Amino acid sequence: MTKHLFLRTTLALFLSVGTGTLLLLPAFGNEPEQTGHTISVNDVKGGRLLFKTAQPGRFLPAPTLTTDVRLSVTGLIARATVTQEFLNPSLEADVWAEGVYVFPLPETAAVDHLRMKIGERIIEGQIKEKSDAKKVYEQAKQAGKRASLVEQERPNIFTTSVANIGPGERISVEIEYQETIRYDQGAFSLRFPMVVGPRYIPGTPVVLEDQTPGLGWSLDTDRVPDASRITPPVQHPASGSINPVSLTIDLAPGFPLGPIESPSHAILTIAEPDGRRHITLRADTVPADRDFVLTWKPAPGQAPTLSVFREQRGDNHYAFLMAMPPVGHNQPASSVPRETIFVIDTSGSMSGTSIEQAKAALLLALHRLTAQDRFNVIQFNSVTHVLFSQAQPVTPQTLRKAVHYVEHLTANGGTEILPALKMALKGSAPASHLRQVVFLTDGQVGNEDELFEIIRTQLGPSRLFTIGIGSAPNSHFMRKAAEFGRGTFTHIGSTNEVQAQMDAIFRKLERPALTDLHIEGLDGQVEMFPPRIPDLYEGEPVVVVLKGTSLPETVTIRGMIGSAPWTTSIPLKDHEAREGLSVYWARQKIAALMDQQRYGQDETATRQAVLNVALAHHLVSPYTSLVAVDVTPVRPANQPLHPHAMKTNLPDGQHAQAIFGLPQTATSGPIQIALGLAALLAAWMAYALRVRVA
């Protein structure tokens, strides 16, 4: 270890000790103390965030945030407008604020527009390379100009920064994005995430000299170098909820509708004369503490078997097509023996309702095993535990032992997925058995790329099925892990959904997949995503998007259901034109490019390729951001700007003590403190030894 590296590592370790309190307490609202124009508790007339100051009994009012979401669904495309309104509640003339808000969006969202509204004025955001956008924002901030910046931290985590919010001023930041609707098991579904759950941050704290740290509760680490940007401070549940959200949906599915439901929130539905539905929350606003989910089904006999849309943009033609395999509920279960490895997350973030949901799901799964199957159970938190040294046949004795083991699981400790994932994938099943790994977790981790690499390199013949547990799981990790694992992703949002969701996923696991899918009729000039159609399971459609200077009139999809061939032909000509397909294609292209980087492609080449697509389609990406700047300086140069990390709620059902408290915690805080204490002890021992030698 070089002296420089030693000093940096030691500094980081000492920081972890010095900020041992900061790592934990800021999650619940303590920020750097401010002085100046303050208020007392008696001045507060309503719900408001206050930050302590050095003056006892005096507080600095922090900016507040409200969010309005408007979704318009046409067929399989959803267009969303998310308006975040930042208010600086201070009326003191020299209290200028900067709001920094870390928030989630769907992992498939393509963010392409930003508007900053100040009173009646609207400033359109411009797409720029990420470093250039950041530079423009910082220069505007220092010059006292109002500015906003939208950056992508993860495919499903974004940050909005708003500079120079004047006393008593409201600034709205309006973001537009597009995503596609999911169709599975005969139902369409839309999800709008509202909260970034506290994520487990593994690794050693580091100070990155070329990177400005974020305002999150975690330090950056060697395994999660942007940890400080994805860990927004969390409002303690005892202080009430913040960040109210209003939401409306205009639903035009393109076919007669059957049931419409939201398993997550109470809703009101109004039918329009043309068949559309206008959907709102029953309450005016709801706390941003869980994902909003809406599902709808076609009227009986109206289920789509084929959907095709087209768009022309410049010289390029785009086509979006979805075909439903002819597999119905009468399909008999497969007779192929299976070896199923169940992996259950028992870390602190699963405390509360999540662990109960996961246990209920796992017990249901165990009872669906047959005498020809083999199985094992792995649980993990800070430590990985395995029930049997190797997978066991299903017998009354092994099943009884597994049920007793699962019934007594409790949630605490850190979310060390890596060892559990390696253990689940390293085994091998007999040649007669199909090996399936079923992973139940909320996925609240920051080292997703590290885990994807393990799945990619160590999957072998196994298939990985992820089951997202809880009110706000990390669906980016879940969906991508299942994609790399050649499996599927299922979300269980509440205890009431366990039975139905587990029945659905095990129907998939027990029935033959549609395999070896490929499309015929495309020439080498047509670009298709996904480039390789994955295995499909009962009730799932084939969905692909095409781009080319010309497209064929018809394509043919071929595959196998068991040993029986399956084929369908899809005409691409004379279908309804639909805007937004090019945006969808671009989002898929960027995701594919980022996957290639995980497979070892040079980062410089990936970066340039992503920039080419993102700049051409005005999209936020890992290498591009949207920035909007007002031209007129408003903050006097002699008055300071107070940065505030906007807090988030704890996801519904999670226990703050189990996540942030000592000794049971899912964050890396205790580990960092322990490392820091170890470093302090080592330094003291070294000093004592030197004194003794001298």
XYZ file of C-alpha atoms in Angstrom:
694
model
C 0.000 0.000 0.000
C 1.464 3.371 -0.964
C 1.778 6.134 1.597
C -0.777 8.196 -0.329
C -3.258 5.368 -0.467
C -2.622 4.581 3.182
C -3.371 8.172 4.130
C -6.539 8.226 2.040
C -7.733 4.928 3.471
C -6.889 6.009 6.998
C -8.679 9.299 6.414
C -11.717 7.445 5.189
C -11.637 5.132 8.172
C -11.264 8.020 10.565
C -14.088 9.750 8.752
C -16.195 6.680 9.301
C -15.536 7.035 13.021
C -15.877 10.753 13.065
C -19.074 10.554 11.155
C -20.304 7.459 12.873
C -23.048 9.648 14.208
C -23.449 11.406 10.879
C -23.905 8.122 9.072
C -26.842 7.230 11.228
C -28.390 10.402 12.543
C -28.498 12.452 9.334
C -30.796 9.778 7.993
C -33.284 11.171 10.408
C -32.847 14.824 9.674
C -29.798 16.357 11.313
C -28.023 18.600 8.850
C -25.028 20.889 9.240
C -26.041 23.497 11.738
C -26.972 26.867 10.367
C -26.997 30.265 11.945
C -28.781 33.453 10.951
C -32.494 34.027 10.524
C -34.289 31.334 12.365
C -37.674 30.526 13.902
C -38.876 28.830 17.055
C -41.194 25.850 17.302
C -44.000 28.215 18.343
C -43.715 29.958 14.970
C -44.678 26.781 13.126
C -48.347 26.704 12.151
C -48.322 23.462 10.127
C -46.168 20.515 9.122
C -42.676 21.723 8.336
C -39.129 20.459 8.345
C -36.827 22.299 10.719
C -33.088 22.053 11.042
C -31.294 22.634 14.301
C -28.990 25.603 14.667
C -26.239 26.381 17.124
C -28.725 28.568 18.999
C -30.852 26.470 21.390
C -34.552 26.586 20.595
C -34.046 28.213 17.193
C -34.500 26.405 13.860
C -33.966 27.059 10.190
C -36.975 26.183 7.987
C -35.986 23.882 5.148
C -37.476 23.834 1.658
C -40.559 21.689 1.280
C -41.562 19.515 -1.614
C -44.813 18.447 -3.201
C -45.206 16.225 -6.251
C -47.953 15.979 -8.841
C -48.003 13.038 -11.274
C -50.060 12.930 -14.450
C -49.968 9.721 -16.488
C -51.468 9.225 -19.921
C -51.690 5.625 -21.130
C -52.337 4.880 -24.776
C -52.199 1.218 -25.642
C -48.843 -0.043 -24.401
C -47.166 3.371 -24.037
C -47.369 5.497 -20.875
C -46.388 9.151 -20.932
C -45.786 10.743 -17.508
C -45.407 14.334 -16.347
C -43.945 14.619 -12.851
C -44.032 18.100 -11.308
C -41.906 18.669 -8.223
C -42.600 21.981 -6.489
C -39.857 23.271 -4.215
C -40.878 25.944 -1.662
C -38.449 27.964 0.415
C -40.660 28.740 3.431
C -38.268 31.261 4.955
C -39.413 34.885 4.773
C -36.053 36.288 5.816
C -34.573 38.310 2.987
C -31.173 36.644 2.948
C -32.146 32.969 3.360
C -31.651 31.504 -0.117
C -31.956 27.771 -0.554
C -30.787 24.983 -2.823
C -32.898 21.832 -2.851
C -31.383 18.458 -3.764
C -33.910 15.647 -4.105
C -33.117 11.997 -4.815
C -36.183 10.186 -6.136
C -37.147 6.988 -7.967
C -38.690 6.486 -11.381
C -39.538 3.241 -13.184
C -36.348 1.462 -14.239
C -37.538 1.513 -17.848
C -38.327 5.252 -17.823
C -36.910 7.341 -20.668
C -36.620 10.883 -19.281
C -36.584 13.352 -22.153
C -37.955 16.747 -21.017
C -37.333 19.216 -18.214
C -39.091 22.516 -17.599
C -38.362 24.941 -14.763
C -41.311 27.162 -13.852
C -40.912 30.375 -11.866
C -44.245 32.126 -11.600
C -45.527 32.393 -15.171
C -42.131 31.968 -16.788
C -41.026 28.628 -18.199
C -37.425 27.693 -18.989
C -36.939 24.604 -21.138
C -34.140 22.249 -20.146
C -31.397 21.255 -22.546
C -29.771 17.848 -22.839
C -25.996 17.952 -22.410
C -23.167 15.599 -21.636
C -23.317 14.978 -17.887
C -20.127 16.835 -16.931
C -21.059 19.816 -19.127
C -24.556 20.008 -17.640
C -23.112 19.897 -14.122
C -20.670 22.686 -15.001
C -23.465 24.860 -16.415
C -25.530 24.298 -13.272
C -22.673 25.095 -10.885
C -21.755 28.266 -12.776
C -25.383 29.436 -12.685
C -25.619 28.603 -8.981
C -22.503 30.571 -8.151
C -23.716 33.499 -10.277
C -26.940 33.672 -8.269
C -29.144 32.464 -11.144
C -32.053 30.092 -10.708
C -31.190 26.743 -12.243
C -32.289 23.125 -12.173
C -30.447 19.930 -13.036
C -31.800 16.389 -13.513
C -29.240 13.580 -13.328
C -29.523 9.788 -13.531
C -27.798 7.938 -10.673
C -29.188 4.496 -11.502
C -31.678 3.455 -14.191
C -34.360 3.893 -11.480
C -32.820 6.649 -9.286
C -32.615 10.287 -10.335
C -31.573 13.534 -8.648
C -33.142 16.957 -9.099
C -31.125 19.972 -7.924
C -32.672 23.439 -7.779
C -30.431 26.421 -7.037
C -31.260 29.860 -5.650
C -34.792 29.428 -4.390
C -35.591 32.869 -2.980
C -37.277 33.531 0.379
C -40.947 32.542 0.169
C -40.481 31.453 -3.464
C -41.868 28.416 -5.279
C -39.988 26.821 -8.167
C -41.486 23.933 -10.089
C -39.444 21.378 -11.964
C -41.443 19.420 -14.509
C -40.012 16.164 -15.836
C -41.484 14.083 -18.631
C -40.737 10.454 -19.239
C -42.058 7.538 -21.225
C -42.301 3.862 -20.381
C -44.068 0.766 -21.643
C -46.895 -1.032 -19.950
C -46.250 -4.531 -18.630
C -48.525 -7.386 -19.685
C -48.450 -10.660 -17.794
C -50.955 -13.385 -16.955
C -53.737 -11.603 -18.809
C -53.351 -8.307 -16.926
C -51.728 -4.973 -17.787
C -49.884 -3.139 -15.030
C -48.361 0.253 -14.394
C -46.072 1.101 -11.494
C -45.039 4.529 -10.221
C -42.368 4.309 -7.495
C -42.473 7.013 -4.836
C -39.587 6.376 -2.465
C -35.947 5.287 -2.568
C -35.616 2.735 0.214
C -32.503 2.823 2.433
C -29.902 0.701 0.682
C -27.195 -1.431 2.171
C -23.789 0.015 1.203
C -20.966 -2.533 1.411
C -17.271 -1.749 1.136
C -14.599 0.444 2.688
C -15.231 4.207 2.845
C -13.068 6.126 0.383
C -12.492 9.749 -0.517
C -12.597 10.180 -4.281
C -10.537 13.248 -5.069
C -12.127 13.831 -8.477
C -15.704 13.567 -7.250
C -17.801 15.942 -5.138
C -19.592 13.827 -2.531
C -23.370 13.857 -2.375
C -25.539 14.786 0.606
C -26.667 11.240 1.469
C -26.312 9.488 4.799
C -23.574 7.112 3.553
C -19.998 7.811 2.577
C -18.776 6.657 -0.830
C -17.075 3.258 -0.641
C -14.737 1.222 -2.817
C -17.653 -1.071 -3.767
C -20.281 1.671 -4.148
C -18.339 4.776 -5.234
C -21.497 6.900 -5.557
C -23.086 5.798 -2.287
C -23.416 9.379 -1.005
C -25.645 10.215 -4.001
C -28.144 7.336 -3.690
C -28.797 7.432 0.060
C -31.070 10.438 0.685
C -31.755 11.317 4.335
C -34.835 9.638 5.737
C -37.639 11.212 7.722
C -38.142 9.427 11.039
C -41.649 7.904 11.009
C -42.321 9.410 14.439
C -42.042 12.883 12.851
C -44.848 12.215 10.389
C -44.740 11.834 6.627
C -43.480 14.400 4.113
C -43.426 14.914 0.337
C -47.171 14.530 -0.436
C -47.996 13.195 -3.899
C -51.118 13.723 -6.032
C -51.670 11.441 -9.027
C -54.080 11.161 -11.961
C -54.192 8.743 -14.889
C -55.896 9.012 -18.263
C -56.256 5.395 -19.398
C -56.992 4.648 -23.054
C -56.085 0.955 -23.491
C -57.464 0.560 -27.012
C -59.896 -2.253 -26.134
C -62.989 -2.709 -23.930
C -61.951 -2.740 -20.294
C -62.647 -5.252 -17.569
C -61.622 -4.792 -13.920
C -59.337 -1.904 -12.899
C -57.612 -2.198 -9.527
C -54.872 -0.661 -7.460
C -53.469 -3.091 -4.892
C -51.405 -0.274 -3.361
C -53.760 2.712 -2.995
C -57.460 3.557 -2.805
C -58.574 5.036 -6.149
C -61.575 6.605 -7.848
C -62.432 5.667 -11.448
C -64.664 7.647 -13.817
C -65.674 6.183 -17.195
C -65.532 8.511 -20.210
C -68.047 8.192 -23.105
C -65.303 7.043 -25.491
C -64.260 4.119 -23.301
C -61.353 5.807 -21.553
C -61.073 5.891 -17.780
C -60.077 8.848 -15.612
C -58.398 7.553 -12.439
C -57.394 9.517 -9.343
C -56.341 8.752 -5.813
C -59.274 8.678 -3.423
C -57.334 11.074 -1.164
C -56.113 14.400 -2.540
C -52.554 13.417 -1.744
C -50.742 10.417 -0.279
C -47.373 10.123 1.478
C -44.506 9.155 -0.806
C -43.796 5.930 1.059
C -44.737 3.101 -1.317
C -45.037 2.296 -5.022
C -48.323 3.112 -6.731
C -49.554 0.157 -8.792
C -52.482 0.043 -11.216
C -53.648 -3.097 -13.014
C -56.360 -3.531 -15.605
C -57.728 -6.406 -17.617
C -59.526 -6.570 -20.952
C -63.206 -7.365 -20.995
C -63.875 -11.123 -21.485
C -62.961 -12.216 -24.970
C -60.968 -9.037 -25.631
C -57.489 -10.203 -24.594
C -54.961 -9.116 -27.206
C -53.028 -11.822 -29.002
C -51.185 -9.419 -31.281
C -50.349 -5.707 -31.075
C -48.276 -3.779 -33.611
C -47.494 -0.052 -33.734
C -45.266 1.915 -36.106
C -43.553 5.302 -36.215
C -41.436 7.088 -38.787
C -38.890 9.645 -37.630
C -36.741 11.149 -40.350
C -35.470 8.345 -42.572
C -35.889 5.709 -39.873
C -38.863 3.409 -39.334
C -39.714 1.926 -35.941
C -42.053 -0.950 -35.089
C -43.210 -2.218 -31.707
C -44.789 -5.660 -31.656
C -46.219 -7.936 -28.998
C -47.428 -11.486 -29.596
C -48.991 -13.770 -26.985
C -47.914 -17.429 -27.083
C -50.863 -19.845 -27.175
C -50.379 -21.208 -23.676
C -53.507 -21.295 -21.525
C -54.364 -22.199 -17.995
C -55.187 -25.758 -19.047
C -51.580 -26.410 -19.969
C -50.501 -29.422 -17.893
C -47.653 -29.046 -15.459
C -44.257 -30.228 -16.596
C -43.148 -33.676 -15.494
C -39.501 -32.578 -15.439
C -38.013 -32.941 -11.937
C -36.702 -29.692 -10.519
C -33.997 -28.703 -8.055
C -35.178 -25.476 -6.469
C -32.880 -23.364 -4.299
C -34.810 -20.841 -2.228
C -32.850 -17.790 -1.083
C -34.541 -15.479 1.416
C -33.309 -12.063 2.554
C -33.502 -11.696 6.351
C -31.660 -8.368 6.652
C -32.911 -5.391 8.648
C -34.550 -3.729 5.639
C -36.906 -6.742 5.457
C -38.167 -6.156 8.970
C -41.875 -5.618 9.526
C -44.355 -6.738 6.898
C -41.703 -7.648 4.309
C -40.298 -10.602 6.230
C -43.811 -11.838 6.919
C -44.643 -11.642 3.198
C -41.405 -13.420 2.286
C -41.962 -16.201 4.827
C -45.550 -16.706 3.686
C -44.386 -16.866 0.059
C -41.616 -19.332 0.854
C -43.936 -21.598 2.837
C -46.362 -21.668 -0.084
C -43.495 -22.528 -2.400
C -42.296 -25.374 -0.201
C -45.751 -26.922 -0.174
C -45.859 -26.935 -3.997
C -42.786 -29.137 -4.296
C -43.362 -32.722 -5.449
C -41.763 -36.024 -4.497
C -39.588 -35.981 -7.621
C -38.028 -32.598 -6.713
C -34.978 -31.585 -4.682
C -34.576 -28.361 -2.715
C -32.572 -26.279 -0.257
C -33.102 -23.027 1.673
C -30.528 -20.251 2.078
C -31.061 -17.171 4.244
C -28.767 -14.189 4.378
C -28.242 -10.953 6.283
C -24.754 -10.034 7.471
C -24.058 -13.784 7.413
C -25.195 -16.487 4.990
C -26.894 -19.556 6.477
C -27.823 -22.696 4.535
C -30.370 -25.251 5.773
C -28.796 -28.357 4.217
C -25.181 -28.852 3.143
C -26.564 -29.810 -0.267
C -29.977 -29.960 -1.936
C -32.204 -32.675 -0.486
C -35.016 -34.829 -1.917
C -38.518 -33.787 -0.877
C -39.511 -36.086 1.969
C -41.734 -35.581 5.008
C -38.613 -35.220 7.140
C -36.817 -32.647 4.976
C -39.997 -30.689 4.328
C -40.894 -30.635 8.025
C -37.428 -29.362 8.892
C -37.615 -26.655 6.214
C -41.041 -25.431 7.334
C -39.839 -25.183 10.948
C -36.713 -23.333 9.766
C -38.674 -20.787 7.718
C -41.316 -20.182 10.377
C -38.622 -19.051 12.825
C -36.760 -16.645 10.538
C -36.364 -13.061 11.771
C -35.011 -9.941 10.057
C -31.895 -8.110 11.223
C -28.367 -7.280 10.141
C -26.870 -6.122 6.838
C -27.841 -7.064 3.284
C -24.770 -9.063 2.196
C -26.277 -10.590 -0.943
C -22.997 -11.484 -2.640
C -22.022 -14.594 -0.587
C -25.605 -15.920 -0.682
C -25.808 -15.420 -4.433
C -22.504 -17.221 -4.990
C -23.628 -20.105 -2.792
C -26.958 -20.433 -4.598
C -25.337 -20.481 -8.043
C -22.341 -22.716 -7.333
C -24.323 -25.920 -6.840
C -25.193 -28.341 -9.605
C -28.304 -30.445 -10.050
C -28.439 -34.019 -11.382
C -28.700 -34.132 -15.141
C -32.324 -35.261 -14.798
C -33.325 -32.099 -12.904
C -34.018 -28.519 -14.010
C -32.207 -26.170 -11.606
C -34.095 -23.043 -10.503
C -32.970 -20.426 -7.964
C -35.813 -18.446 -6.378
C -34.556 -15.235 -4.721
C -36.870 -13.411 -2.286
C -35.583 -9.948 -1.325
C -36.358 -6.233 -1.394
C -33.043 -5.749 -3.224
C -32.132 -2.650 -1.207
C -28.435 -2.654 -2.072
C -26.121 -0.187 -3.757
C -23.691 -2.643 -5.396
C -25.985 -3.834 -8.206
C -23.253 -4.007 -10.870
C -21.117 -6.263 -8.677
C -24.046 -8.661 -8.300
C -24.916 -8.599 -12.008
C -21.365 -9.670 -12.803
C -21.673 -12.693 -10.499
C -24.937 -13.729 -12.161
C -23.475 -13.277 -15.622
C -20.344 -15.308 -14.949
C -21.603 -17.962 -12.528
C -25.179 -18.696 -13.642
C -24.277 -21.923 -15.444
C -27.346 -24.084 -16.220
C -29.403 -22.488 -13.413
C -32.303 -20.093 -13.944
C -32.738 -17.170 -11.531
C -36.220 -15.990 -10.560
C -36.427 -12.844 -8.422
C -39.381 -12.059 -6.184
C -39.457 -8.454 -5.005
C -40.846 -8.120 -1.506
C -42.232 -5.025 0.201
C -43.827 -1.661 -0.563
C -40.882 -0.218 -2.512
C -38.377 -2.851 -3.698
C -35.364 -2.072 -5.881
C -37.060 -3.180 -9.090
C -34.064 -2.254 -11.250
C -31.962 -4.858 -9.467
C -34.804 -7.408 -9.500
C -35.661 -7.064 -13.165
C -32.079 -6.981 -14.416
C -30.970 -9.873 -12.212
C -33.823 -11.991 -13.595
C -32.911 -10.942 -17.131
C -29.255 -11.944 -16.672
C -30.478 -15.090 -14.888
C -32.793 -16.082 -17.777
C -35.730 -16.054 -15.369
C -38.552 -13.695 -14.488
C -39.282 -10.969 -11.942
C -42.372 -10.911 -9.751
C -43.366 -8.248 -7.220
C -45.344 -8.929 -4.048
C -46.403 -5.579 -2.623
C -48.609 -6.676 0.262
C -49.458 -9.715 2.313
C -52.778 -9.977 0.500
C -50.945 -10.604 -2.779
C -48.768 -13.487 -1.586
C -51.134 -16.331 -2.471
C -52.031 -15.070 -5.953
C -48.500 -13.990 -6.910
C -46.846 -17.180 -5.693
C -49.450 -19.265 -7.504
C -48.649 -17.331 -10.679
C -44.888 -17.671 -10.455
C -45.010 -21.361 -9.621
C -47.342 -22.029 -12.494
C -44.539 -20.540 -14.587
C -41.843 -22.611 -12.922
C -43.828 -25.815 -13.283
C -44.731 -25.409 -16.944
C -42.554 -25.711 -20.001
C -41.059 -22.446 -21.202
C -41.282 -21.127 -24.711
C -37.645 -21.466 -25.748
C -35.318 -20.958 -28.689
C -37.273 -17.948 -29.886
C -36.053 -16.124 -32.954
C -37.461 -13.830 -35.618
C -37.184 -14.569 -39.324
C -37.567 -12.027 -42.100
C -35.216 -9.275 -40.903
C -32.226 -8.231 -42.955
C -28.913 -7.191 -41.423
C -29.842 -3.494 -41.517
C -32.676 -3.838 -39.009
C -31.722 -3.353 -35.357
C -33.830 -5.266 -32.831
C -34.179 -5.106 -29.034
C -33.858 -7.285 -27.155
C -31.220 -8.665 -29.536
C -31.868 -12.154 -28.152
C -35.420 -13.014 -27.121
C -35.295 -14.653 -23.668
C -37.089 -17.806 -22.595
C -40.723 -17.099 -21.909
C -43.138 -18.502 -19.395
C -46.880 -19.006 -19.332
C -48.876 -15.834 -19.805
C -45.937 -13.688 -20.966
C -45.874 -12.035 -24.394
C -43.074 -11.748 -26.916
C -42.189 -8.037 -27.075
C -39.615 -6.581 -29.483
C -38.880 -3.190 -31.030
C -37.345 -2.774 -34.492
C -35.559 0.075 -36.229
C -34.437 0.312 -39.821
C -34.473 2.513 -42.904
C -37.049 0.032 -44.197
C -38.949 -2.756 -42.491
C -40.372 -5.964 -43.982
C -44.097 -6.300 -44.500
C -44.200 -9.484 -42.395
C -41.947 -11.198 -39.845
C -42.213 -14.717 -38.425
C -41.500 -15.690 -34.818
C -40.503 -19.293 -34.185
C -39.854 -21.181 -30.955
C -40.467 -24.384 -29.042
C -43.019 -25.293 -26.393
C -41.356 -28.334 -24.892
C -40.531 -30.445 -27.940
C -43.360 -28.961 -30.022
C -42.588 -26.173 -32.492
C -44.484 -22.887 -32.179
C -44.719 -20.194 -34.819
C -46.658 -17.062 -35.603
C -46.468 -14.535 -38.438
C -46.875 -10.828 -37.770
C -47.695 -8.291 -40.508
C -45.904 -4.983 -39.909
C -47.542 -2.988 -42.707
C -50.503 -0.613 -42.398
C -50.645 -0.495 -38.616
C -51.552 2.468 -36.464
C -48.846 5.138 -36.164
C -47.819 5.933 -32.608
C -45.461 8.605 -31.269
C -42.823 7.602 -28.776
C -41.618 4.343 -30.311
C -38.304 5.958 -31.231
C -37.864 7.022 -27.583
C -38.599 3.469 -26.458
C -36.092 2.107 -28.965
C -33.437 4.579 -27.772
C -33.975 3.584 -24.119
C -33.568 -0.085 -25.043
C -30.455 0.713 -27.072
C -28.841 2.532 -24.145
C -29.660 -0.343 -21.782
C -28.122 -2.815 -24.233
C -24.970 -0.694 -24.543
C -24.601 -0.557 -20.750
C -25.000 -4.338 -20.628
C -22.211 -4.704 -23.183
C -19.953 -2.690 -20.878
C -20.736 -5.180 -18.114
C -19.665 -7.913 -20.554
C -16.280 -6.237 -20.868
C -16.665 -3.687 -23.660
C -14.347 -0.709 -23.352
C -15.957 2.087 -21.318
C -14.780 4.804 -23.707
C -16.513 3.119 -26.638
C -19.665 2.557 -24.581
C -19.695 6.150 -23.417
C -19.489 7.516 -26.943
C -22.154 5.144 -28.228
C -24.525 6.083 -25.377
C -23.850 9.785 -25.944
C -24.721 9.431 -29.629
C -28.101 7.883 -28.843
C -28.975 9.985 -25.784
C -28.130 13.355 -27.355
C -29.984 12.481 -30.590
C -33.137 11.522 -28.645
C -32.842 14.154 -25.862
C -32.611 11.480 -23.156
C -31.164 11.495 -19.657
C -28.673 8.626 -19.345
C -25.604 7.635 -17.322
C -23.631 10.116 -19.470
C -26.185 12.885 -20.146
C -28.261 15.232 -17.971
C -30.939 17.867 -18.443
C -30.187 21.389 -17.243
C -32.273 24.583 -17.230
C -30.896 28.019 -16.340
C -32.648 31.349 -15.874
C -30.659 34.155 -17.449
C -31.114 36.780 -14.728
C -29.134 36.626 -11.444
C -31.461 36.951 -8.445
C -29.378 36.166 -5.365
C -27.110 39.022 -4.294
C -23.483 37.978 -4.444
C -22.935 38.755 -0.750
C -25.689 36.428 0.468
C -25.005 32.740 1.061
C -26.843 29.765 -0.438
C -27.979 27.037 1.976
C -27.932 23.541 0.414
C -30.568 21.101 1.686
C -30.867 17.418 0.942
C -34.602 16.840 0.669
C -35.578 13.989 2.946
C -37.602 10.951 1.967
C -40.039 8.785 3.915
C -39.162 5.342 5.145
C -40.930 2.805 2.891
C -44.231 1.680 4.350
C -43.923 -1.390 6.563
C -40.216 -0.971 7.343
C -38.965 -0.466 10.896
C -36.544 2.407 11.408
C -34.895 0.785 14.411
C -34.166 -2.411 12.492
C -32.581 -0.468 9.616
C -30.735 2.414 11.236
C -30.624 1.475 14.895
C -27.859 -0.307 16.708
C -27.067 -3.122 16.879
C -29.637 -4.318 14.322
C -29.143 -2.425 11.114
C -29.171 -3.001 7.408
C -26.911 -0.096 6.605
C -23.153 -0.353 6.568
C -22.848 2.183 9.377
C -21.896 -0.277 12.117
C -19.358 -1.949 9.836
C -17.809 1.412 9.017
C -17.747 2.367 12.677
C -16.130 -0.958 13.542
C -13.539 -0.462 10.802
C -12.860 3.034 12.036
C -12.496 1.897 15.629
C -10.157 -0.847 14.457
C -8.083 1.762 12.612
C -7.978 3.989 15.673
C -6.874 1.051 17.808
C -4.202 0.078 15.281
C -2.936 3.658 15.126
C -2.809 3.890 18.915
C -0.936 0.571 19.161
C 1.549 1.676 16.512
C 2.103 4.962 18.309
C 2.569 3.190 21.649
C 5.064 0.766 20.087
C 7.080 3.610 18.559
C 7.199 5.408 21.918
C 8.360 2.205 23.633
C 11.062 1.578 21.010
C 12.272 5.179 21.247
